[in-house]
Amino acid sequence: MDCPNSKRRAAAAAGPGLPEDAILEILARVPARSIHRFMCVSRRWRDLIADPLHRRRFPQTLEGFFFSDAEGSFFAGMPGIPAPLFDRRFSFLTKLPGNDSGIRLLHSCNGLLLFGHGAGYVVCNPATEQWVAVPGPGAGGCPSSAAPTYIVVSDGPAASLCFHLIHLWQKGPYVVEVLTYSSESGAWVKSADKRRPWQEGGGWRAWALFMGNAFVDGMLHFTVFHHDMGKYLIVGLDWEGTTCRVMSWPDKHGLTGLFLGRSQGRLYCMTACQEDKFFNQTGISIWVLQNPGAEAECVPGAEAEWVLKHNVNFLKLFGQRECRVHVDYDVVAIHPDFSLVFFVQHGSRKLIAYDMDNEKVYDLRTIRQTYGLCTPYVPCYSELSVLANKY
């Protein structure tokens, strides 16, 4: 989160002689993680980057988090980042048919938010105030925490972007079907995966929503509990619902698994350092997946090549030696462009960031109340043809 002195001096030396249009053109071509650092070059550069008229041209990075609660959702912005350019109350969704039923935040991906709305869904882009209603998948497929639905957004030029929904249909304690929706076809279909791994060997009994998820390498990754194997597994589904990857957590059983996330284009996971059988934890280990294609054969429990990136103890993070996940803290996100991990400390209701590079802890803000879901937000300022409604 600091500004590198060498880059700052080099850019400052070049800055005064460059016209404003040239600076903006340069900034529009650099990676998103560099934009934040260039705000430290000079007051002139900072003001250019923060100007709402210019921000839309630049690569985007994390601006904050949406939290859901019993009253709806609220946004917590990142300190030092200009205020987001969207209506935090989502008043542009008041024209939804049957809006008196309310909307419930379910997931987000690449700037689009997915809400549950009655028996169906709403996909919206807060930055452009575009939205579209999506019907539910039918019997057994109503939006709920018991049968989660995820949104994934394809990469490519803005004009051709489309979105997909992946719904895990549950009957009793088991997953019995994976359904997918494409904004291109406008229809729900059953997964084309003939192997149906969610029904093999006792099946996927449950999924761990609190362990996070990540869209990496064209696949949505999340955690399930395999009934017959008796352990948590990481599953990767493509947007057609085909199971492309099934692998173990670093501890082989997933019992200390905390979180999955994406950072700098790679899949990360976090596990707890646990010293006794009473689940008291003393710290966190952060891992990155090496050679991601090695376990793509979809063998349940395949050994993934996780590489340990960092360890940090709770004494440094929270000022106490032992903590319990979901009681004392939660891992809520990893930064998409920097080596930052975000936590909520429940006692103080603090949103905290930990920088793995300089091993510093930052108190970002106080969360106003309890929450049910936290999802990071990276804006997308492009008008998307697949979102038909506006204002």
PDB file of N, CA, C and O in Angstrom, residues 160-209:
ATOM      1  N   SER A 160     -18.655  -7.344 -26.544  1.00  0.00           N
ATOM      2  CA  SER A 160     -19.034  -8.755 -26.709  1.00  0.00           C
ATOM      3  C   SER A 160     -19.145  -9.487 -25.374  1.00  0.00           C
ATOM      4  O   SER A 160     -19.286 -10.710 -25.367  1.00  0.00           O
ATOM      5  N   LEU A 161     -19.073  -8.765 -24.248  1.00  0.00           N
ATOM      6  CA  LEU A 161     -19.140  -9.429 -22.951  1.00  0.00           C
ATOM      7  C   LEU A 161     -20.500 -10.078 -22.744  1.00  0.00           C
ATOM      8  O   LEU A 161     -21.537  -9.537 -23.122  1.00  0.00           O
ATOM      9  N   CYS A 162     -20.486 -11.238 -22.126  1.00  0.00           N
ATOM     10  CA  CYS A 162     -21.720 -11.908 -21.735  1.00  0.00           C
ATOM     11  C   CYS A 162     -21.542 -12.441 -20.326  1.00  0.00           C
ATOM     12  O   CYS A 162     -20.437 -12.501 -19.796  1.00  0.00           O
ATOM     13  N   PHE A 163     -22.632 -12.825 -19.690  1.00  0.00           N
ATOM     14  CA  PHE A 163     -22.538 -13.387 -18.352  1.00  0.00           C
ATOM     15  C   PHE A 163     -23.226 -14.747 -18.307  1.00  0.00           C
ATOM     16  O   PHE A 163     -24.071 -15.076 -19.156  1.00  0.00           O
ATOM     17  N   HIS A 164     -22.838 -15.533 -17.325  1.00  0.00           N
ATOM     18  CA  HIS A 164     -23.404 -16.864 -17.126  1.00  0.00           C
ATOM     19  C   HIS A 164     -23.741 -17.024 -15.651  1.00  0.00           C
ATOM     20  O   HIS A 164     -23.029 -16.508 -14.776  1.00  0.00           O
ATOM     21  N   LEU A 165     -24.806 -17.737 -15.357  1.00  0.00           N
ATOM     22  CA  LEU A 165     -25.169 -18.100 -13.993  1.00  0.00           C
ATOM     23  C   LEU A 165     -24.991 -19.601 -13.824  1.00  0.00           C
ATOM     24  O   LEU A 165     -25.326 -20.389 -14.723  1.00  0.00           O
ATOM     25  N   ILE A 166     -24.446 -19.996 -12.688  1.00  0.00           N
ATOM     26  CA  ILE A 166     -24.270 -21.406 -12.350  1.00  0.00           C
ATOM     27  C   ILE A 166     -25.043 -21.670 -11.073  1.00  0.00           C
ATOM     28  O   ILE A 166     -24.772 -21.064 -10.033  1.00  0.00           O
ATOM     29  N   HIS A 167     -26.014 -22.568 -11.151  1.00  0.00           N
ATOM     30  CA  HIS A 167     -26.896 -22.858 -10.013  1.00  0.00           C
ATOM     31  C   HIS A 167     -26.719 -24.315  -9.581  1.00  0.00           C
ATOM     32  O   HIS A 167     -26.772 -25.229 -10.416  1.00  0.00           O
ATOM     33  N   LEU A 168     -26.487 -24.526  -8.301  1.00  0.00           N
ATOM     34  CA  LEU A 168     -26.373 -25.879  -7.741  1.00  0.00           C
ATOM     35  C   LEU A 168     -27.704 -26.255  -7.112  1.00  0.00           C
ATOM     36  O   LEU A 168     -28.096 -25.712  -6.071  1.00  0.00           O
ATOM     37  N   TRP A 169     -28.392 -27.172  -7.770  1.00  0.00           N
ATOM     38  CA  TRP A 169     -29.708 -27.593  -7.302  1.00  0.00           C
ATOM     39  C   TRP A 169     -29.534 -28.731  -6.308  1.00  0.00           C
ATOM     40  O   TRP A 169     -28.913 -29.746  -6.602  1.00  0.00           O
ATOM     41  N   GLN A 170     -30.105 -28.545  -5.131  1.00  0.00           N
ATOM     42  CA  GLN A 170     -29.949 -29.503  -4.052  1.00  0.00           C
ATOM     43  C   GLN A 170     -31.288 -30.162  -3.736  1.00  0.00           C
ATOM     44  O   GLN A 170     -32.326 -29.513  -3.697  1.00  0.00           O
ATOM     45  N   LYS A 171     -31.262 -31.476  -3.497  1.00  0.00           N
ATOM     46  CA  LYS A 171     -32.424 -32.213  -3.020  1.00  0.00           C
ATOM     47  C   LYS A 171     -32.016 -32.908  -1.737  1.00  0.00           C
ATOM     48  O   LYS A 171     -31.163 -33.800  -1.754  1.00  0.00           O
ATOM     49  N   GLY A 172     -32.622 -32.495  -0.616  1.00  0.00           N
ATOM     50  CA  GLY A 172     -32.133 -32.975   0.672  1.00  0.00           C
ATOM     51  C   GLY A 172     -30.741 -32.419   0.904  1.00  0.00           C
ATOM     52  O   GLY A 172     -30.457 -31.261   0.589  1.00  0.00           O
ATOM     53  N   PRO A 173     -29.824 -33.228   1.404  1.00  0.00           N
ATOM     54  CA  PRO A 173     -28.482 -32.715   1.690  1.00  0.00           C
ATOM     55  C   PRO A 173     -27.523 -32.796   0.509  1.00  0.00           C
ATOM     56  O   PRO A 173     -26.368 -32.421   0.632  1.00  0.00           O
ATOM     57  N   TYR A 174     -27.981 -33.305  -0.644  1.00  0.00           N
ATOM     58  CA  TYR A 174     -27.046 -33.564  -1.740  1.00  0.00           C
ATOM     59  C   TYR A 174     -27.325 -32.703  -2.963  1.00  0.00           C
ATOM     60  O   TYR A 174     -28.463 -32.346  -3.251  1.00  0.00           O
ATOM     61  N   VAL A 175     -26.257 -32.403  -3.697  1.00  0.00           N
ATOM     62  CA  VAL A 175     -26.397 -31.773  -5.008  1.00  0.00           C
ATOM     63  C   VAL A 175     -26.897 -32.832  -5.985  1.00  0.00           C
ATOM     64  O   VAL A 175     -26.310 -33.909  -6.097  1.00  0.00           O
ATOM     65  N   VAL A 176     -27.978 -32.530  -6.688  1.00  0.00           N
ATOM     66  CA  VAL A 176     -28.508 -33.502  -7.651  1.00  0.00           C
ATOM     67  C   VAL A 176     -28.422 -33.000  -9.088  1.00  0.00           C
ATOM     68  O   VAL A 176     -28.580 -33.782 -10.015  1.00  0.00           O
ATOM     69  N   GLU A 177     -28.168 -31.695  -9.265  1.00  0.00           N
ATOM     70  CA  GLU A 177     -28.086 -31.181 -10.622  1.00  0.00           C
ATOM     71  C   GLU A 177     -27.335 -29.850 -10.615  1.00  0.00           C
ATOM     72  O   GLU A 177     -27.386 -29.098  -9.641  1.00  0.00           O
ATOM     73  N   VAL A 178     -26.625 -29.595 -11.697  1.00  0.00           N
ATOM     74  CA  VAL A 178     -26.002 -28.300 -11.921  1.00  0.00           C
ATOM     75  C   VAL A 178     -26.668 -27.683 -13.143  1.00  0.00           C
ATOM     76  O   VAL A 178     -26.692 -28.290 -14.217  1.00  0.00           O
ATOM     77  N   LEU A 179     -27.242 -26.494 -12.969  1.00  0.00           N
ATOM     78  CA  LEU A 179     -27.940 -25.796 -14.036  1.00  0.00           C
ATOM     79  C   LEU A 179     -27.175 -24.529 -14.391  1.00  0.00           C
ATOM     80  O   LEU A 179     -26.613 -23.872 -13.508  1.00  0.00           O
ATOM     81  N   THR A 180     -27.168 -24.176 -15.661  1.00  0.00           N
ATOM     82  CA  THR A 180     -26.457 -22.971 -16.096  1.00  0.00           C
ATOM     83  C   THR A 180     -27.360 -22.121 -16.971  1.00  0.00           C
ATOM     84  O   THR A 180     -28.243 -22.619 -17.673  1.00  0.00           O
ATOM     85  N   TYR A 181     -27.106 -20.805 -16.920  1.00  0.00           N
ATOM     86  CA  TYR A 181     -27.849 -19.842 -17.729  1.00  0.00           C
ATOM     87  C   TYR A 181     -26.845 -18.979 -18.484  1.00  0.00           C
ATOM     88  O   TYR A 181     -25.829 -18.553 -17.925  1.00  0.00           O
ATOM     89  N   SER A 182     -27.132 -18.711 -19.736  1.00  0.00           N
ATOM     90  CA  SER A 182     -26.272 -17.859 -20.547  1.00  0.00           C
ATOM     91  C   SER A 182     -27.056 -16.649 -21.021  1.00  0.00           C
ATOM     92  O   SER A 182     -28.196 -16.784 -21.489  1.00  0.00           O
ATOM     93  N   SER A 183     -26.449 -15.455 -20.906  1.00  0.00           N
ATOM     94  CA  SER A 183     -27.120 -14.248 -21.396  1.00  0.00           C
ATOM     95  C   SER A 183     -27.240 -14.266 -22.919  1.00  0.00           C
ATOM     96  O   SER A 183     -28.058 -13.538 -23.486  1.00  0.00           O
ATOM     97  N   GLU A 184     -26.447 -15.085 -23.589  1.00  0.00           N
ATOM     98  CA  GLU A 184     -26.526 -15.184 -25.044  1.00  0.00           C
ATOM     99  C   GLU A 184     -27.771 -15.959 -25.479  1.00  0.00           C
ATOM    100  O   GLU A 184     -28.480 -15.555 -26.397  1.00  0.00           O
ATOM    101  N   SER A 185     -28.036 -17.088 -24.810  1.00  0.00           N
ATOM    102  CA  SER A 185     -29.186 -17.912 -25.179  1.00  0.00           C
ATOM    103  C   SER A 185     -30.453 -17.500 -24.445  1.00  0.00           C
ATOM    104  O   SER A 185     -31.567 -17.730 -24.931  1.00  0.00           O
ATOM    105  N   GLY A 186     -30.303 -16.911 -23.260  1.00  0.00           N
ATOM    106  CA  GLY A 186     -31.460 -16.519 -22.461  1.00  0.00           C
ATOM    107  C   GLY A 186     -32.228 -17.694 -21.900  1.00  0.00           C
ATOM    108  O   GLY A 186     -33.434 -17.592 -21.640  1.00  0.00           O
ATOM    109  N   ALA A 187     -31.559 -18.833 -21.696  1.00  0.00           N
ATOM    110  CA  ALA A 187     -32.250 -20.028 -21.229  1.00  0.00           C
ATOM    111  C   ALA A 187     -31.392 -20.795 -20.217  1.00  0.00           C
ATOM    112  O   ALA A 187     -30.159 -20.732 -20.263  1.00  0.00           O
ATOM    113  N   TRP A 188     -32.076 -21.506 -19.321  1.00  0.00           N
ATOM    114  CA  TRP A 188     -31.410 -22.407 -18.379  1.00  0.00           C
ATOM    115  C   TRP A 188     -31.276 -23.793 -19.014  1.00  0.00           C
ATOM    116  O   TRP A 188     -32.209 -24.271 -19.672  1.00  0.00           O
ATOM    117  N   VAL A 189     -30.127 -24.422 -18.812  1.00  0.00           N
ATOM    118  CA  VAL A 189     -29.915 -25.780 -19.310  1.00  0.00           C
ATOM    119  C   VAL A 189     -29.224 -26.594 -18.223  1.00  0.00           C
ATOM    120  O   VAL A 189     -28.530 -26.054 -17.356  1.00  0.00           O
ATOM    121  N   LYS A 190     -29.410 -27.907 -18.296  1.00  0.00           N
ATOM    122  CA  LYS A 190     -28.705 -28.804 -17.378  1.00  0.00           C
ATOM    123  C   LYS A 190     -27.253 -28.945 -17.820  1.00  0.00           C
ATOM    124  O   LYS A 190     -26.936 -28.837 -19.004  1.00  0.00           O
ATOM    125  N   SER A 191     -26.391 -29.185 -16.869  1.00  0.00           N
ATOM    126  CA  SER A 191     -24.982 -29.329 -17.179  1.00  0.00           C
ATOM    127  C   SER A 191     -24.770 -30.428 -18.214  1.00  0.00           C
ATOM    128  O   SER A 191     -25.401 -31.481 -18.177  1.00  0.00           O
ATOM    129  N   ALA A 192     -23.840 -30.155 -19.134  1.00  0.00           N
ATOM    130  CA  ALA A 192     -23.501 -31.139 -20.157  1.00  0.00           C
ATOM    131  C   ALA A 192     -22.483 -32.155 -19.652  1.00  0.00           C
ATOM    132  O   ALA A 192     -22.049 -33.025 -20.414  1.00  0.00           O
ATOM    133  N   ASP A 193     -22.099 -32.064 -18.397  1.00  0.00           N
ATOM    134  CA  ASP A 193     -21.081 -32.949 -17.833  1.00  0.00           C
ATOM    135  C   ASP A 193     -21.673 -34.344 -17.618  1.00  0.00           C
ATOM    136  O   ASP A 193     -22.451 -34.574 -16.695  1.00  0.00           O
ATOM    137  N   LYS A 194     -21.322 -35.293 -18.474  1.00  0.00           N
ATOM    138  CA  LYS A 194     -21.873 -36.638 -18.384  1.00  0.00           C
ATOM    139  C   LYS A 194     -21.290 -37.435 -17.220  1.00  0.00           C
ATOM    140  O   LYS A 194     -21.848 -38.451 -16.802  1.00  0.00           O
ATOM    141  N   ARG A 195     -20.153 -36.957 -16.682  1.00  0.00           N
ATOM    142  CA  ARG A 195     -19.532 -37.696 -15.578  1.00  0.00           C
ATOM    143  C   ARG A 195     -20.303 -37.512 -14.280  1.00  0.00           C
ATOM    144  O   ARG A 195     -20.245 -38.345 -13.398  1.00  0.00           O
ATOM    145  N   ARG A 196     -21.015 -36.367 -14.144  1.00  0.00           N
ATOM    146  CA  ARG A 196     -21.845 -36.063 -12.986  1.00  0.00           C
ATOM    147  C   ARG A 196     -21.111 -36.382 -11.677  1.00  0.00           C
ATOM    148  O   ARG A 196     -21.565 -37.180 -10.868  1.00  0.00           O
ATOM    149  N   PRO A 197     -19.956 -35.771 -11.445  1.00  0.00           N
ATOM    150  CA  PRO A 197     -19.163 -36.098 -10.267  1.00  0.00           C
ATOM    151  C   PRO A 197     -19.858 -35.765  -8.958  1.00  0.00           C
ATOM    152  O   PRO A 197     -19.486 -36.289  -7.911  1.00  0.00           O
ATOM    153  N   TRP A 198     -20.874 -34.871  -9.004  1.00  0.00           N
ATOM    154  CA  TRP A 198     -21.571 -34.526  -7.763  1.00  0.00           C
ATOM    155  C   TRP A 198     -22.424 -35.688  -7.243  1.00  0.00           C
ATOM    156  O   TRP A 198     -22.939 -35.631  -6.144  1.00  0.00           O
ATOM    157  N   GLN A 199     -22.593 -36.744  -8.061  1.00  0.00           N
ATOM    158  CA  GLN A 199     -23.351 -37.900  -7.620  1.00  0.00           C
ATOM    159  C   GLN A 199     -22.477 -39.137  -7.433  1.00  0.00           C
ATOM    160  O   GLN A 199     -22.971 -40.197  -7.057  1.00  0.00           O
ATOM    161  N   GLU A 200     -21.173 -39.008  -7.676  1.00  0.00           N
ATOM    162  CA  GLU A 200     -20.284 -40.158  -7.556  1.00  0.00           C
ATOM    163  C   GLU A 200     -19.807 -40.347  -6.125  1.00  0.00           C
ATOM    164  O   GLU A 200     -19.560 -39.383  -5.414  1.00  0.00           O
ATOM    165  N   GLY A 201     -19.673 -41.600  -5.706  1.00  0.00           N
ATOM    166  CA  GLY A 201     -19.072 -41.913  -4.420  1.00  0.00           C
ATOM    167  C   GLY A 201     -19.773 -41.265  -3.248  1.00  0.00           C
ATOM    168  O   GLY A 201     -19.140 -40.833  -2.294  1.00  0.00           O
ATOM    169  N   GLY A 202     -21.109 -41.191  -3.281  1.00  0.00           N
ATOM    170  CA  GLY A 202     -21.834 -40.582  -2.186  1.00  0.00           C
ATOM    171  C   GLY A 202     -22.192 -39.134  -2.438  1.00  0.00           C
ATOM    172  O   GLY A 202     -23.054 -38.580  -1.787  1.00  0.00           O
ATOM    173  N   GLY A 203     -21.540 -38.512  -3.393  1.00  0.00           N
ATOM    174  CA  GLY A 203     -21.957 -37.188  -3.827  1.00  0.00           C
ATOM    175  C   GLY A 203     -21.422 -36.035  -3.011  1.00  0.00           C
ATOM    176  O   GLY A 203     -20.821 -36.192  -1.959  1.00  0.00           O
ATOM    177  N   TRP A 204     -21.660 -34.821  -3.560  1.00  0.00           N
ATOM    178  CA  TRP A 204     -21.329 -33.593  -2.845  1.00  0.00           C
ATOM    179  C   TRP A 204     -22.455 -33.321  -1.862  1.00  0.00           C
ATOM    180  O   TRP A 204     -23.585 -33.070  -2.238  1.00  0.00           O
ATOM    181  N   ARG A 205     -22.134 -33.331  -0.610  1.00  0.00           N
ATOM    182  CA  ARG A 205     -23.169 -33.182   0.410  1.00  0.00           C
ATOM    183  C   ARG A 205     -23.511 -31.724   0.669  1.00  0.00           C
ATOM    184  O   ARG A 205     -24.649 -31.381   0.936  1.00  0.00           O
ATOM    185  N   ALA A 206     -22.525 -30.864   0.639  1.00  0.00           N
ATOM    186  CA  ALA A 206     -22.763 -29.453   0.939  1.00  0.00           C
ATOM    187  C   ALA A 206     -21.640 -28.634   0.345  1.00  0.00           C
ATOM    188  O   ALA A 206     -20.603 -29.163  -0.043  1.00  0.00           O
ATOM    189  N   TRP A 207     -21.829 -27.337   0.286  1.00  0.00           N
ATOM    190  CA  TRP A 207     -20.776 -26.437  -0.181  1.00  0.00           C
ATOM    191  C   TRP A 207     -20.549 -25.395   0.884  1.00  0.00           C
ATOM    192  O   TRP A 207     -21.440 -25.006   1.627  1.00  0.00           O
ATOM    193  N   ALA A 208     -19.353 -24.942   0.992  1.00  0.00           N
ATOM    194  CA  ALA A 208     -18.969 -24.028   2.054  1.00  0.00           C
ATOM    195  C   ALA A 208     -18.943 -22.608   1.506  1.00  0.00           C
ATOM    196  O   ALA A 208     -17.928 -22.140   0.995  1.00  0.00           O
ATOM    197  N   LEU A 209     -20.079 -21.912   1.600  1.00  0.00           N
ATOM    198  CA  LEU A 209     -20.158 -20.552   1.082  1.00  0.00           C
ATOM    199  C   LEU A 209     -19.190 -19.619   1.803  1.00  0.00           C
ATOM    200  O   LEU A 209     -18.675 -18.678   1.232  1.00  0.00           O
TER     201      LEU A 209
END
